[in-house]
């Protein structure tokens, strides 16, 4: 059953129960009060009649000491008509509880009389035919007689009013139910609108449309739920996009890897086949073996680089405070014996937060690229500057440069601007991909500026550790 239908159904049940019970109790309360009032009046009337009877009895000529039945009848018939147009209903019974006088239509049985005691008023409500009466009884002790006076007071009106009350309430209930259903139907469908929107959104998402968002129409709990749902959808969409990107990147990587493997393997297989199938002269044999050796070396470099990338990713960076000069000293010792280039170091001494081994790898790769891109004798500079945001390393060369449209691609694995040139330097196109990965572990990235023919400048920022922080570190 739909949620909105449940709301309507419960409203109907609540209205029916509330009106049913309240109506029943209200009508009954009014009835009880009216009946009580009528009983009071009936008893008063009985008391007045009794008093009138006794007074009239005293006025009867005292021929006998005992009041005769005929006198009783006389007085009773006077009381029956006295003061009222349509007459009263009364009955006078003697000591044996036998009727001495009874008004026409006084059909009540003598049950009340049987239970009536001395000197007390009693009453009960009786139904005679279609009408209801209050039947009262009292004793009259006068002139040696102990008589009983009974009256009947018509209270059918009170019962009719009760019946009328029930009918009115029943109609009111039906009207309220119809109204309640209509009003509640609109309210329920308005209230459940956000739920329907959310349902639609979940269905759309389940069908693969992650960009679908539920419209938020209110700021109540359901509005909040819609907002949270949309936030969750946003996060999911981003995760899926990221996953898709990663899957795509992995596929590209495997494709490029297979391609990069194929080229050296084709050469190796080709030259090896030539060596084993034909008798070559010594010069050609050495040339073939050389090819096999260099291509094999390239494969070795490539596999080592790949291993570096995988290991770095798995192990992460172990950050520590590193003095900048320890890094530059390492570079100096590695590259200065190469006297074909003019290598210049210009740096500010400072302390940085880094994994020294990994940052050395980055700097070595950048210098290696700079060397490969430069003509012999060209100048290559390594700068180190303390900046507001951190410590910046820059490797600058005046070599061939990189076309602007290639700049965004060169950090992709296996990407080389000029493949034959890179391969001639044993390049695998993995150096910058490794650098980018290492810098990501340091919350940093490569910033490359280049102009073809003018050279390239590659820089990156690292967190600098200020003097005060070092002291704090020592104290800690
Ligand atoms: P590897 O570093 O794996 O030995 P590689 O140097 O070719 O091979 P990357 O370091 O990733 O690979 O560089 C990618 C490409 O970017 C290079 O092939 C080269 O074309 C270009 N490149 C990188 N640095 C420079 C530079 N300083 N000047 C000109 N081109 C560069
Ligand atoms: Mg390189």
Coordinates of C-alpha atoms and ligand atoms in Angstrom, one line a residue:
X1 CA 0.0 0.0 0.0
X2 CA 1.3 3.5 -0.9
X3 CA 2.6 5.7 2.0
X4 CA 0.1 8.5 1.1
X5 CA -2.8 6.0 1.1
X6 CA -1.7 4.8 4.5
X7 CA -1.8 8.4 5.7
X8 CA -5.3 8.8 4.4
X9 CA -6.5 5.5 5.8
X10 CA -5.1 6.4 9.3
X11 CA -6.7 9.8 9.1
X12 CA -10.1 8.2 8.3
X13 CA -9.7 5.8 11.2
X14 CA -8.7 8.6 13.7
X15 CA -11.6 10.8 12.6
X16 CA -14.1 8.0 12.8
X17 CA -12.9 6.9 16.3
X18 CA -12.6 10.5 17.6
X19 CA -16.0 11.6 16.4
X20 CA -17.6 8.3 17.2
X21 CA -16.5 8.3 20.8
X22 CA -16.9 12.0 21.5
X23 CA -20.3 12.1 19.8
X24 CA -21.5 9.1 21.8
X25 CA -20.3 10.5 25.1
X26 CA -21.6 14.0 24.4
X27 CA -25.1 13.0 23.3
X28 CA -25.3 10.6 26.3
X29 CA -24.1 13.3 28.7
X30 CA -26.8 15.7 27.5
X31 CA -29.4 12.9 27.7
X32 CA -28.4 11.9 31.3
X33 CA -28.5 15.6 32.4
X34 CA -32.0 16.1 30.9
X35 CA -33.3 12.9 32.3
X36 CA -31.9 13.8 35.8
X37 CA -33.7 17.1 35.5
X38 CA -36.9 15.4 34.5
X39 CA -36.6 12.9 37.4
X40 CA -36.2 15.9 39.8
X41 CA -39.3 17.5 38.3
X42 CA -41.3 14.2 38.5
X43 CA -40.4 13.7 42.2
X44 CA -41.3 17.4 42.9
X45 CA -44.6 16.9 41.2
X46 CA -45.3 13.8 43.2
X47 CA -44.4 15.6 46.4
X48 CA -46.7 18.5 45.5
X49 CA -49.6 16.1 44.7
X50 CA -49.1 14.3 47.9
X51 CA -49.2 17.5 49.8
X52 CA -52.3 18.6 47.9
X53 CA -54.0 15.3 48.5
X54 CA -53.3 15.5 52.3
X55 CA -54.6 19.0 52.4
X56 CA -57.8 18.0 50.5
X57 CA -58.3 15.0 52.8
X58 CA -58.2 17.2 55.8
X59 CA -61.1 19.3 54.3
X60 CA -63.3 16.2 53.7
X61 CA -66.3 16.5 56.2
X62 CA -65.3 14.4 59.2
X63 CA -68.3 12.0 59.0
X64 CA -66.1 9.1 59.6
X65 CA -62.7 8.8 61.2
X66 CA -61.5 6.8 58.2
X67 CA -61.1 8.4 54.8
X68 CA -63.5 6.5 52.4
X69 CA -62.4 5.1 49.0
X70 CA -65.0 7.3 47.4
X71 CA -63.4 10.4 48.9
X72 CA -60.0 9.2 47.8
X73 CA -61.4 8.8 44.2
X74 CA -63.0 12.3 44.5
X75 CA -59.8 14.0 45.6
X76 CA -57.7 12.1 43.1
X77 CA -59.9 13.0 40.1
X78 CA -59.6 16.6 41.2
X79 CA -55.9 16.4 41.4
X80 CA -55.8 14.7 38.0
X81 CA -57.3 17.6 36.2
X82 CA -56.3 20.4 38.6
X83 CA -54.1 23.1 37.0
X84 CA -53.3 21.2 33.8
X85 CA -55.2 21.2 30.6
X86 CA -54.5 17.6 29.4
X87 CA -54.4 16.1 32.9
X88 CA -52.0 14.3 34.9
X89 CA -51.4 10.5 35.0
X90 CA -51.7 9.4 38.5
X91 CA -52.8 6.3 40.5
X92 CA -53.8 5.9 44.1
X93 CA -53.6 2.5 45.7
X94 CA -54.8 1.3 49.1
X95 CA -53.0 -0.5 51.8
X96 CA -53.2 -3.8 49.8
X97 CA -51.7 -2.0 46.9
X98 CA -54.9 -2.3 45.0
X99 CA -55.7 0.7 42.7
X100 CA -58.5 2.9 44.2
X101 CA -58.1 5.5 41.4
X102 CA -56.1 5.4 38.1
X103 CA -56.0 8.0 35.4
X104 CA -56.9 6.8 31.9
X105 CA -53.7 5.5 30.2
X106 CA -51.9 4.8 33.4
X107 CA -50.6 1.4 32.3
X108 CA -47.6 1.0 34.5
X109 CA -47.3 -2.3 36.4
X110 CA -47.0 -2.4 40.2
X111 CA -43.3 -3.4 40.3
X112 CA -42.3 0.0 41.7
X113 CA -45.1 -0.2 44.3
X114 CA -43.9 -3.6 45.4
X115 CA -40.5 -2.3 46.1
X116 CA -41.7 1.0 47.6
X117 CA -41.1 1.3 51.4
X118 CA -42.5 3.5 54.1
X119 CA -42.1 7.3 53.9
X120 CA -40.0 7.4 50.8
X121 CA -40.1 8.5 47.2
X122 CA -39.1 6.0 44.6
X123 CA -38.9 6.2 40.8
X124 CA -38.0 4.3 37.7
X125 CA -38.0 5.0 34.0
X126 CA -40.4 2.8 32.1
X127 CA -41.3 2.3 28.5
X128 CA -45.0 1.9 27.7
X129 CA -45.6 1.2 24.1
X130 CA -43.7 3.7 22.1
X131 CA -43.3 6.2 24.9
X132 CA -41.0 6.7 27.9
X133 CA -42.2 7.8 31.4
X134 CA -40.8 8.5 34.8
X135 CA -42.8 6.4 37.1
X136 CA -42.8 7.8 40.7
X137 CA -44.3 6.5 43.9
X138 CA -44.8 7.9 47.5
X139 CA -46.8 7.2 50.6
X140 CA -49.8 9.2 51.8
X141 CA -50.7 8.7 55.5
X142 CA -53.9 10.6 56.3
X143 CA -57.0 10.1 58.3
X144 CA -56.0 6.6 59.3
X145 CA -55.2 5.5 55.8
X146 CA -51.8 4.5 54.4
X147 CA -52.2 5.0 50.6
X148 CA -49.8 5.1 47.7
X149 CA -49.6 7.9 45.2
X150 CA -48.0 7.1 41.8
X151 CA -47.4 9.5 38.9
X152 CA -46.2 9.0 35.3
X153 CA -44.3 11.8 33.7
X154 CA -43.9 11.6 29.9
X155 CA -40.1 12.0 29.0
X156 CA -40.3 10.6 25.4
X157 CA -39.0 14.0 24.3
X158 CA -35.7 13.4 26.1
X159 CA -35.3 10.0 24.4
X160 CA -36.2 11.5 21.0
X161 CA -33.6 14.2 21.5
X162 CA -31.0 11.5 22.2
X163 CA -31.9 9.7 19.1
X164 CA -31.8 13.0 17.1
X165 CA -28.3 13.7 18.6
X166 CA -27.0 10.3 17.4
X167 CA -28.4 11.0 13.9
X168 CA -26.8 14.4 13.7
X169 CA -23.5 13.1 14.9
X170 CA -23.6 10.3 12.4
X171 CA -24.2 12.7 9.6
X172 CA -21.4 15.0 10.9
X173 CA -19.1 12.0 11.0
X174 CA -19.7 11.0 7.4
X175 CA -19.3 14.7 6.3
X176 CA -16.0 15.0 8.3
X177 CA -14.8 11.7 6.9
X178 CA -15.4 12.7 3.3
X179 CA -13.8 16.1 4.0
X180 CA -10.9 14.5 5.9
X181 CA -10.2 12.0 3.0
X182 CA -10.2 14.8 0.4
X183 CA -8.0 17.2 2.5
X184 CA -5.7 14.5 3.7
X185 CA -5.3 13.1 0.2
X186 CA -3.9 16.5 -1.0
X187 CA -1.8 16.9 2.2
X188 CA -0.4 13.4 1.9
X189 CA 0.5 13.7 -1.7
X190 CA 2.2 17.1 -1.0
X191 CA 4.0 15.6 2.0
X192 CA 5.2 12.5 0.1
X193 CA 6.3 14.5 -3.0
X194 CA 10.0 14.7 -1.8
X195 CA 9.9 10.9 -1.2
X196 CA 8.6 10.3 -4.8
X197 CA 11.3 12.6 -6.1
X198 CA 13.9 10.6 -4.1
X199 CA 12.5 7.4 -5.4
X200 CA 12.8 8.6 -9.0
X201 CA 16.4 9.8 -8.3
X202 CA 17.4 6.4 -6.9
X203 CA 15.8 4.7 -9.9
X204 CA 17.7 7.0 -12.3
X205 CA 20.9 6.3 -10.5
X206 CA 20.3 2.6 -10.4
X207 CA 19.8 2.8 -14.2
X208 CA 23.2 4.4 -14.5
X209 CA 22.5 8.1 -14.6
X210 CA 24.7 9.3 -11.8
X211 CA 24.3 13.0 -12.7
X212 CA 20.5 12.9 -11.8
X213 CA 19.7 15.0 -8.7
X214 CA 16.4 15.1 -6.7
X215 CA 14.9 18.6 -6.5
X216 CA 14.9 20.0 -3.0
X217 CA 11.6 21.8 -2.2
X218 CA 11.6 22.3 1.5
X219 CA 14.0 22.7 4.4
X220 CA 12.4 20.1 6.8
X221 CA 13.7 16.6 7.5
X222 CA 12.7 15.4 4.1
X223 CA 14.4 18.4 2.5
X224 CA 17.5 17.6 4.6
X225 CA 17.3 14.0 3.4
X226 CA 17.1 15.1 -0.2
X227 CA 20.1 17.4 0.3
X228 CA 22.0 14.5 1.9
X229 CA 21.0 12.2 -0.9
X230 CA 22.2 14.7 -3.5
X231 CA 25.5 15.1 -1.6
X232 CA 25.9 11.3 -1.6
X233 CA 25.0 11.2 -5.3
X234 CA 27.7 13.9 -5.9
X235 CA 30.3 11.9 -4.0
X236 CA 29.3 8.7 -5.8
X237 CA 29.5 10.4 -9.2
X238 CA 32.9 11.8 -8.3
X239 CA 34.1 8.4 -7.2
X240 CA 32.8 6.8 -10.3
X241 CA 34.4 9.4 -12.5
X242 CA 37.7 8.9 -10.6
X243 CA 37.4 5.1 -10.9
X244 CA 36.6 5.4 -14.6
X245 CA 39.6 7.8 -15.0
X246 CA 41.8 5.3 -13.2
X247 CA 40.6 2.4 -15.2
X248 CA 41.2 4.4 -18.4
X249 CA 44.6 5.5 -17.2
X250 CA 45.5 1.8 -16.4
X251 CA 44.3 0.7 -19.8
X252 CA 46.3 3.5 -21.5
X253 CA 49.3 2.4 -19.4
X254 CA 49.0 -1.2 -20.4
X255 CA 48.6 -0.3 -24.0
X256 CA 51.6 2.0 -24.0
X257 CA 53.6 -0.5 -22.1
X258 CA 52.8 -3.3 -24.6
X259 CA 53.8 -0.9 -27.4
X260 CA 57.0 0.1 -25.7
X261 CA 57.9 -3.5 -25.2
X262 CA 57.1 -4.4 -28.8
X263 CA 59.6 -2.0 -30.4
X264 CA 62.8 -3.2 -28.6
X265 CA 61.6 -6.8 -28.7
X266 CA 61.1 -6.6 -32.5
X267 CA 64.7 -5.3 -32.9
X268 CA 66.1 -7.9 -30.5
X269 CA 64.2 -10.7 -32.2
X270 CA 65.1 -9.4 -35.7
X271 CA 68.9 -9.1 -35.0
X272 CA 69.0 -12.4 -33.1
X273 CA 67.3 -14.2 -36.0
X274 CA 69.8 -12.7 -38.4
X275 CA 72.7 -13.9 -36.2
X276 CA 71.4 -17.4 -35.9
X277 CA 70.2 -17.9 -39.5
X278 CA 73.0 -16.4 -41.5
X279 CA 76.8 -16.4 -41.3
X280 CA 77.6 -12.7 -41.0
X281 CA 80.9 -11.0 -41.2
X282 CA 82.5 -9.9 -38.0
X283 CA 81.5 -6.2 -38.4
X284 CA 77.8 -7.0 -39.0
X285 CA 77.8 -9.6 -36.1
X286 CA 79.2 -6.9 -33.7
X287 CA 76.6 -4.4 -35.0
X288 CA 73.8 -6.9 -34.5
X289 CA 75.0 -7.9 -31.0
X290 CA 75.2 -4.1 -30.2
X291 CA 71.6 -3.5 -31.2
X292 CA 70.5 -6.5 -29.1
X293 CA 72.6 -5.2 -26.2
X294 CA 71.3 -1.5 -26.3
X295 CA 67.6 -2.6 -26.8
X296 CA 68.0 -5.1 -24.0
X297 CA 69.5 -2.3 -21.8
X298 CA 66.5 -0.1 -22.7
X299 CA 64.2 -2.8 -21.6
X300 CA 66.1 -3.2 -18.4
X301 CA 65.9 0.6 -17.7
X302 CA 62.2 0.5 -18.4
X303 CA 61.5 -2.4 -16.1
X304 CA 63.6 -0.7 -13.3
X305 CA 61.6 2.6 -13.8
X306 CA 58.4 0.7 -13.7
X307 CA 59.5 -1.0 -10.5
X308 CA 60.4 2.3 -9.0
X309 CA 56.9 3.6 -9.8
X310 CA 55.2 0.6 -8.3
X311 CA 57.4 0.5 -5.2
X312 CA 57.0 4.3 -4.5
X313 CA 53.2 4.0 -4.8
X314 CA 53.1 1.0 -2.4
X315 CA 55.6 2.3 0.2
X316 CA 54.7 6.0 0.2
X317 CA 57.0 8.8 1.4
X318 CA 58.8 8.9 4.8
X319 CA 58.9 12.6 5.4
X320 CA 61.7 14.2 7.5
X321 CA 63.5 17.5 7.8
X322 CA 66.2 17.6 5.2
X323 CA 68.9 20.3 4.7
X324 CA 68.8 21.5 1.1
X325 CA 72.6 21.4 0.7
X326 CA 72.6 17.6 1.4
X327 CA 70.5 17.2 -1.8
X328 CA 72.6 19.6 -3.9
X329 CA 75.8 17.9 -2.7
X330 CA 74.4 14.6 -3.9
X331 CA 73.6 16.1 -7.4
X332 CA 77.0 17.7 -7.6
X333 CA 78.7 14.4 -6.9
X334 CA 76.6 12.6 -9.5
X335 CA 76.7 15.1 -12.4
X336 CA 79.8 17.3 -12.1
X337 CA 82.2 14.6 -13.5
X338 CA 80.2 15.1 -16.7
X339 CA 82.3 17.9 -18.2
X340 CA 80.3 18.1 -21.4
X341 CA 77.8 20.5 -19.7
X342 CA 78.1 23.6 -17.6
X343 CA 76.2 22.8 -14.4
X344 CA 75.4 25.7 -12.1
X345 CA 74.0 25.5 -8.6
X346 CA 72.4 28.5 -7.0
X347 CA 70.4 27.9 -3.9
X348 CA 69.4 29.3 -0.5
X349 CA 70.2 27.1 2.4
X350 CA 67.1 25.9 4.2
X351 CA 65.4 22.9 5.7
X352 CA 62.6 21.1 3.9
X353 CA 60.1 18.4 4.8
X354 CA 60.7 15.6 2.3
X355 CA 61.7 12.0 1.8
X356 CA 65.4 12.7 0.8
X357 CA 65.8 9.5 -1.3
X358 CA 62.6 10.3 -3.4
X359 CA 63.4 14.0 -3.9
X360 CA 66.9 13.0 -5.0
X361 CA 65.2 10.7 -7.6
X362 CA 63.1 13.7 -8.8
X363 CA 66.1 16.0 -9.1
X364 CA 68.2 13.4 -10.9
X365 CA 65.4 12.7 -13.4
X366 CA 64.9 16.4 -14.1
X367 CA 68.7 16.9 -14.6
X368 CA 68.8 13.8 -16.8
X369 CA 66.1 15.2 -19.0
X370 CA 67.8 18.6 -19.1
X371 CA 71.0 16.9 -20.2
X372 CA 69.3 14.9 -22.8
X373 CA 67.6 18.0 -24.2
X374 CA 70.8 20.2 -24.3
X375 CA 73.6 20.5 -26.7
X376 CA 77.1 19.6 -25.3
X377 CA 78.6 22.6 -23.5
X378 CA 75.2 24.1 -22.9
X379 CA 74.3 25.6 -19.4
X380 CA 72.1 23.8 -16.9
X381 CA 71.0 25.5 -13.7
X382 CA 69.7 24.2 -10.4
X383 CA 67.9 26.8 -8.3
X384 CA 66.7 26.6 -4.8
X385 CA 64.6 29.5 -3.4
X386 CA 62.7 30.1 -0.2
X387 CA 59.2 31.4 -1.1
X388 CA 56.1 32.4 0.8
X389 CA 54.4 29.0 0.1
X390 CA 57.5 26.8 0.6
X391 CA 60.8 26.0 -0.9
X392 CA 61.1 25.9 -4.7
X393 CA 63.5 23.8 -6.7
X394 CA 63.9 24.7 -10.3
X395 CA 65.9 22.8 -13.0
X396 CA 66.6 25.1 -16.0
X397 CA 68.1 24.2 -19.3
X398 CA 68.6 26.0 -22.6
X399 CA 68.0 23.0 -24.8
X400 CA 65.4 22.1 -27.4
X401 CA 62.4 23.0 -25.3
X402 CA 58.9 21.4 -25.5
X403 CA 56.0 22.6 -27.7
X404 CA 53.2 24.1 -25.7
X405 CA 50.6 21.5 -26.8
X406 CA 52.9 18.7 -25.5
X407 CA 53.3 20.2 -22.0
X408 CA 50.3 18.6 -20.5
X409 CA 51.2 15.1 -21.8
X410 CA 54.8 14.6 -20.9
X411 CA 54.1 13.5 -17.4
X412 CA 52.0 10.5 -18.7
X413 CA 53.8 7.2 -18.6
X414 CA 55.7 6.3 -21.8
X415 CA 54.9 9.6 -23.4
X416 CA 57.9 11.1 -25.3
X417 CA 57.7 14.2 -27.5
X418 CA 60.3 12.8 -29.9
X419 CA 60.3 9.1 -29.6
X420 CA 63.4 8.4 -31.7
X421 CA 65.4 11.1 -29.9
X422 CA 64.3 9.9 -26.5
X423 CA 65.0 6.2 -27.4
X424 CA 68.5 7.2 -28.6
X425 CA 69.1 8.4 -25.1
X426 CA 67.7 5.1 -23.7
X427 CA 64.6 7.0 -22.5
X428 CA 61.5 5.0 -21.6
X429 CA 59.2 8.0 -21.1
X430 CA 58.7 7.1 -17.5
X431 CA 60.9 9.6 -15.7
X432 CA 58.4 12.5 -15.4
X433 CA 55.6 10.0 -14.5
X434 CA 57.7 8.8 -11.6
X435 CA 58.5 12.4 -10.6
X436 CA 54.8 13.4 -10.6
X437 CA 54.0 10.4 -8.5
X438 CA 56.7 11.2 -5.9
X439 CA 55.6 14.9 -5.7
X440 CA 52.0 13.9 -5.2
X441 CA 53.2 12.0 -2.1
X442 CA 54.6 15.4 -1.0
X443 CA 51.4 17.3 -1.8
X444 CA 53.2 18.9 -4.6
X445 CA 53.3 18.8 -8.4
X446 CA 55.6 19.6 -11.4
X447 CA 55.3 23.1 -12.9
X448 CA 56.8 23.1 -16.4
X449 CA 57.5 26.2 -18.5
X450 CA 59.1 25.8 -21.9
X451 CA 59.6 27.4 -25.3
X452 CA 60.9 25.3 -28.3
X453 CA 64.4 26.3 -29.1
X454 CA 64.8 28.3 -25.9
X455 CA 64.8 25.7 -23.2
X456 CA 62.8 24.4 -20.4
X457 CA 62.3 25.2 -16.7
X458 CA 60.8 22.5 -14.4
X459 CA 60.1 23.4 -10.8
X460 CA 58.2 22.2 -7.8
X461 CA 57.4 23.4 -4.2
X462 CA 58.2 21.5 -1.0
X463 CA 57.2 22.4 2.6
X464 CA 59.9 24.4 4.2
X465 CA 60.7 23.8 7.9
X466 CA 61.4 27.2 9.6
X467 CA 63.9 27.6 12.4
X468 CA 61.2 27.9 15.1
X469 CA 59.5 24.7 14.0
X470 CA 62.9 22.9 14.1
X471 CA 63.3 24.0 17.7
X472 CA 59.9 22.8 18.5
X473 CA 60.7 19.5 16.9
X474 CA 63.8 19.2 19.0
X475 CA 62.0 20.1 22.2
X476 CA 59.2 17.6 21.4
Ligands
LIG1 P1 63.1 8.2 -19.0 O1 63.0 9.4 -18.1 O2 62.1 7.2 -18.6 O3 64.5 7.7 -19.2 P2 62.3 10.2 -20.9 O4 63.3 11.1 -20.3 O5 62.1 10.1 -22.4 O6 62.6 8.7 -20.4 P3 60.4 11.6 -19.3 O7 61.5 12.0 -18.4 O8 59.2 11.1 -18.7 O9 60.9 10.4 -20.2 O10 60.1 12.8 -20.3 C1 59.1 12.6 -21.2 C2 59.4 13.4 -22.4 O11 59.3 14.8 -22.1 C3 60.8 13.2 -23.0 O12 60.8 12.1 -23.8 C4 61.0 14.5 -23.7 O13 60.5 14.4 -25.0 C5 60.2 15.5 -22.9 N1 61.1 16.3 -22.0 C6 61.3 16.1 -20.7 N2 62.1 17.0 -20.1 C7 62.5 17.8 -21.1 C8 63.4 18.9 -21.2 N3 64.0 19.4 -20.2 N4 63.5 19.5 -22.5 C9 62.8 19.0 -23.5 N5 62.0 18.0 -23.5 C10 61.8 17.3 -22.3
LIG2 MG1 63.6 11.4 -18.3

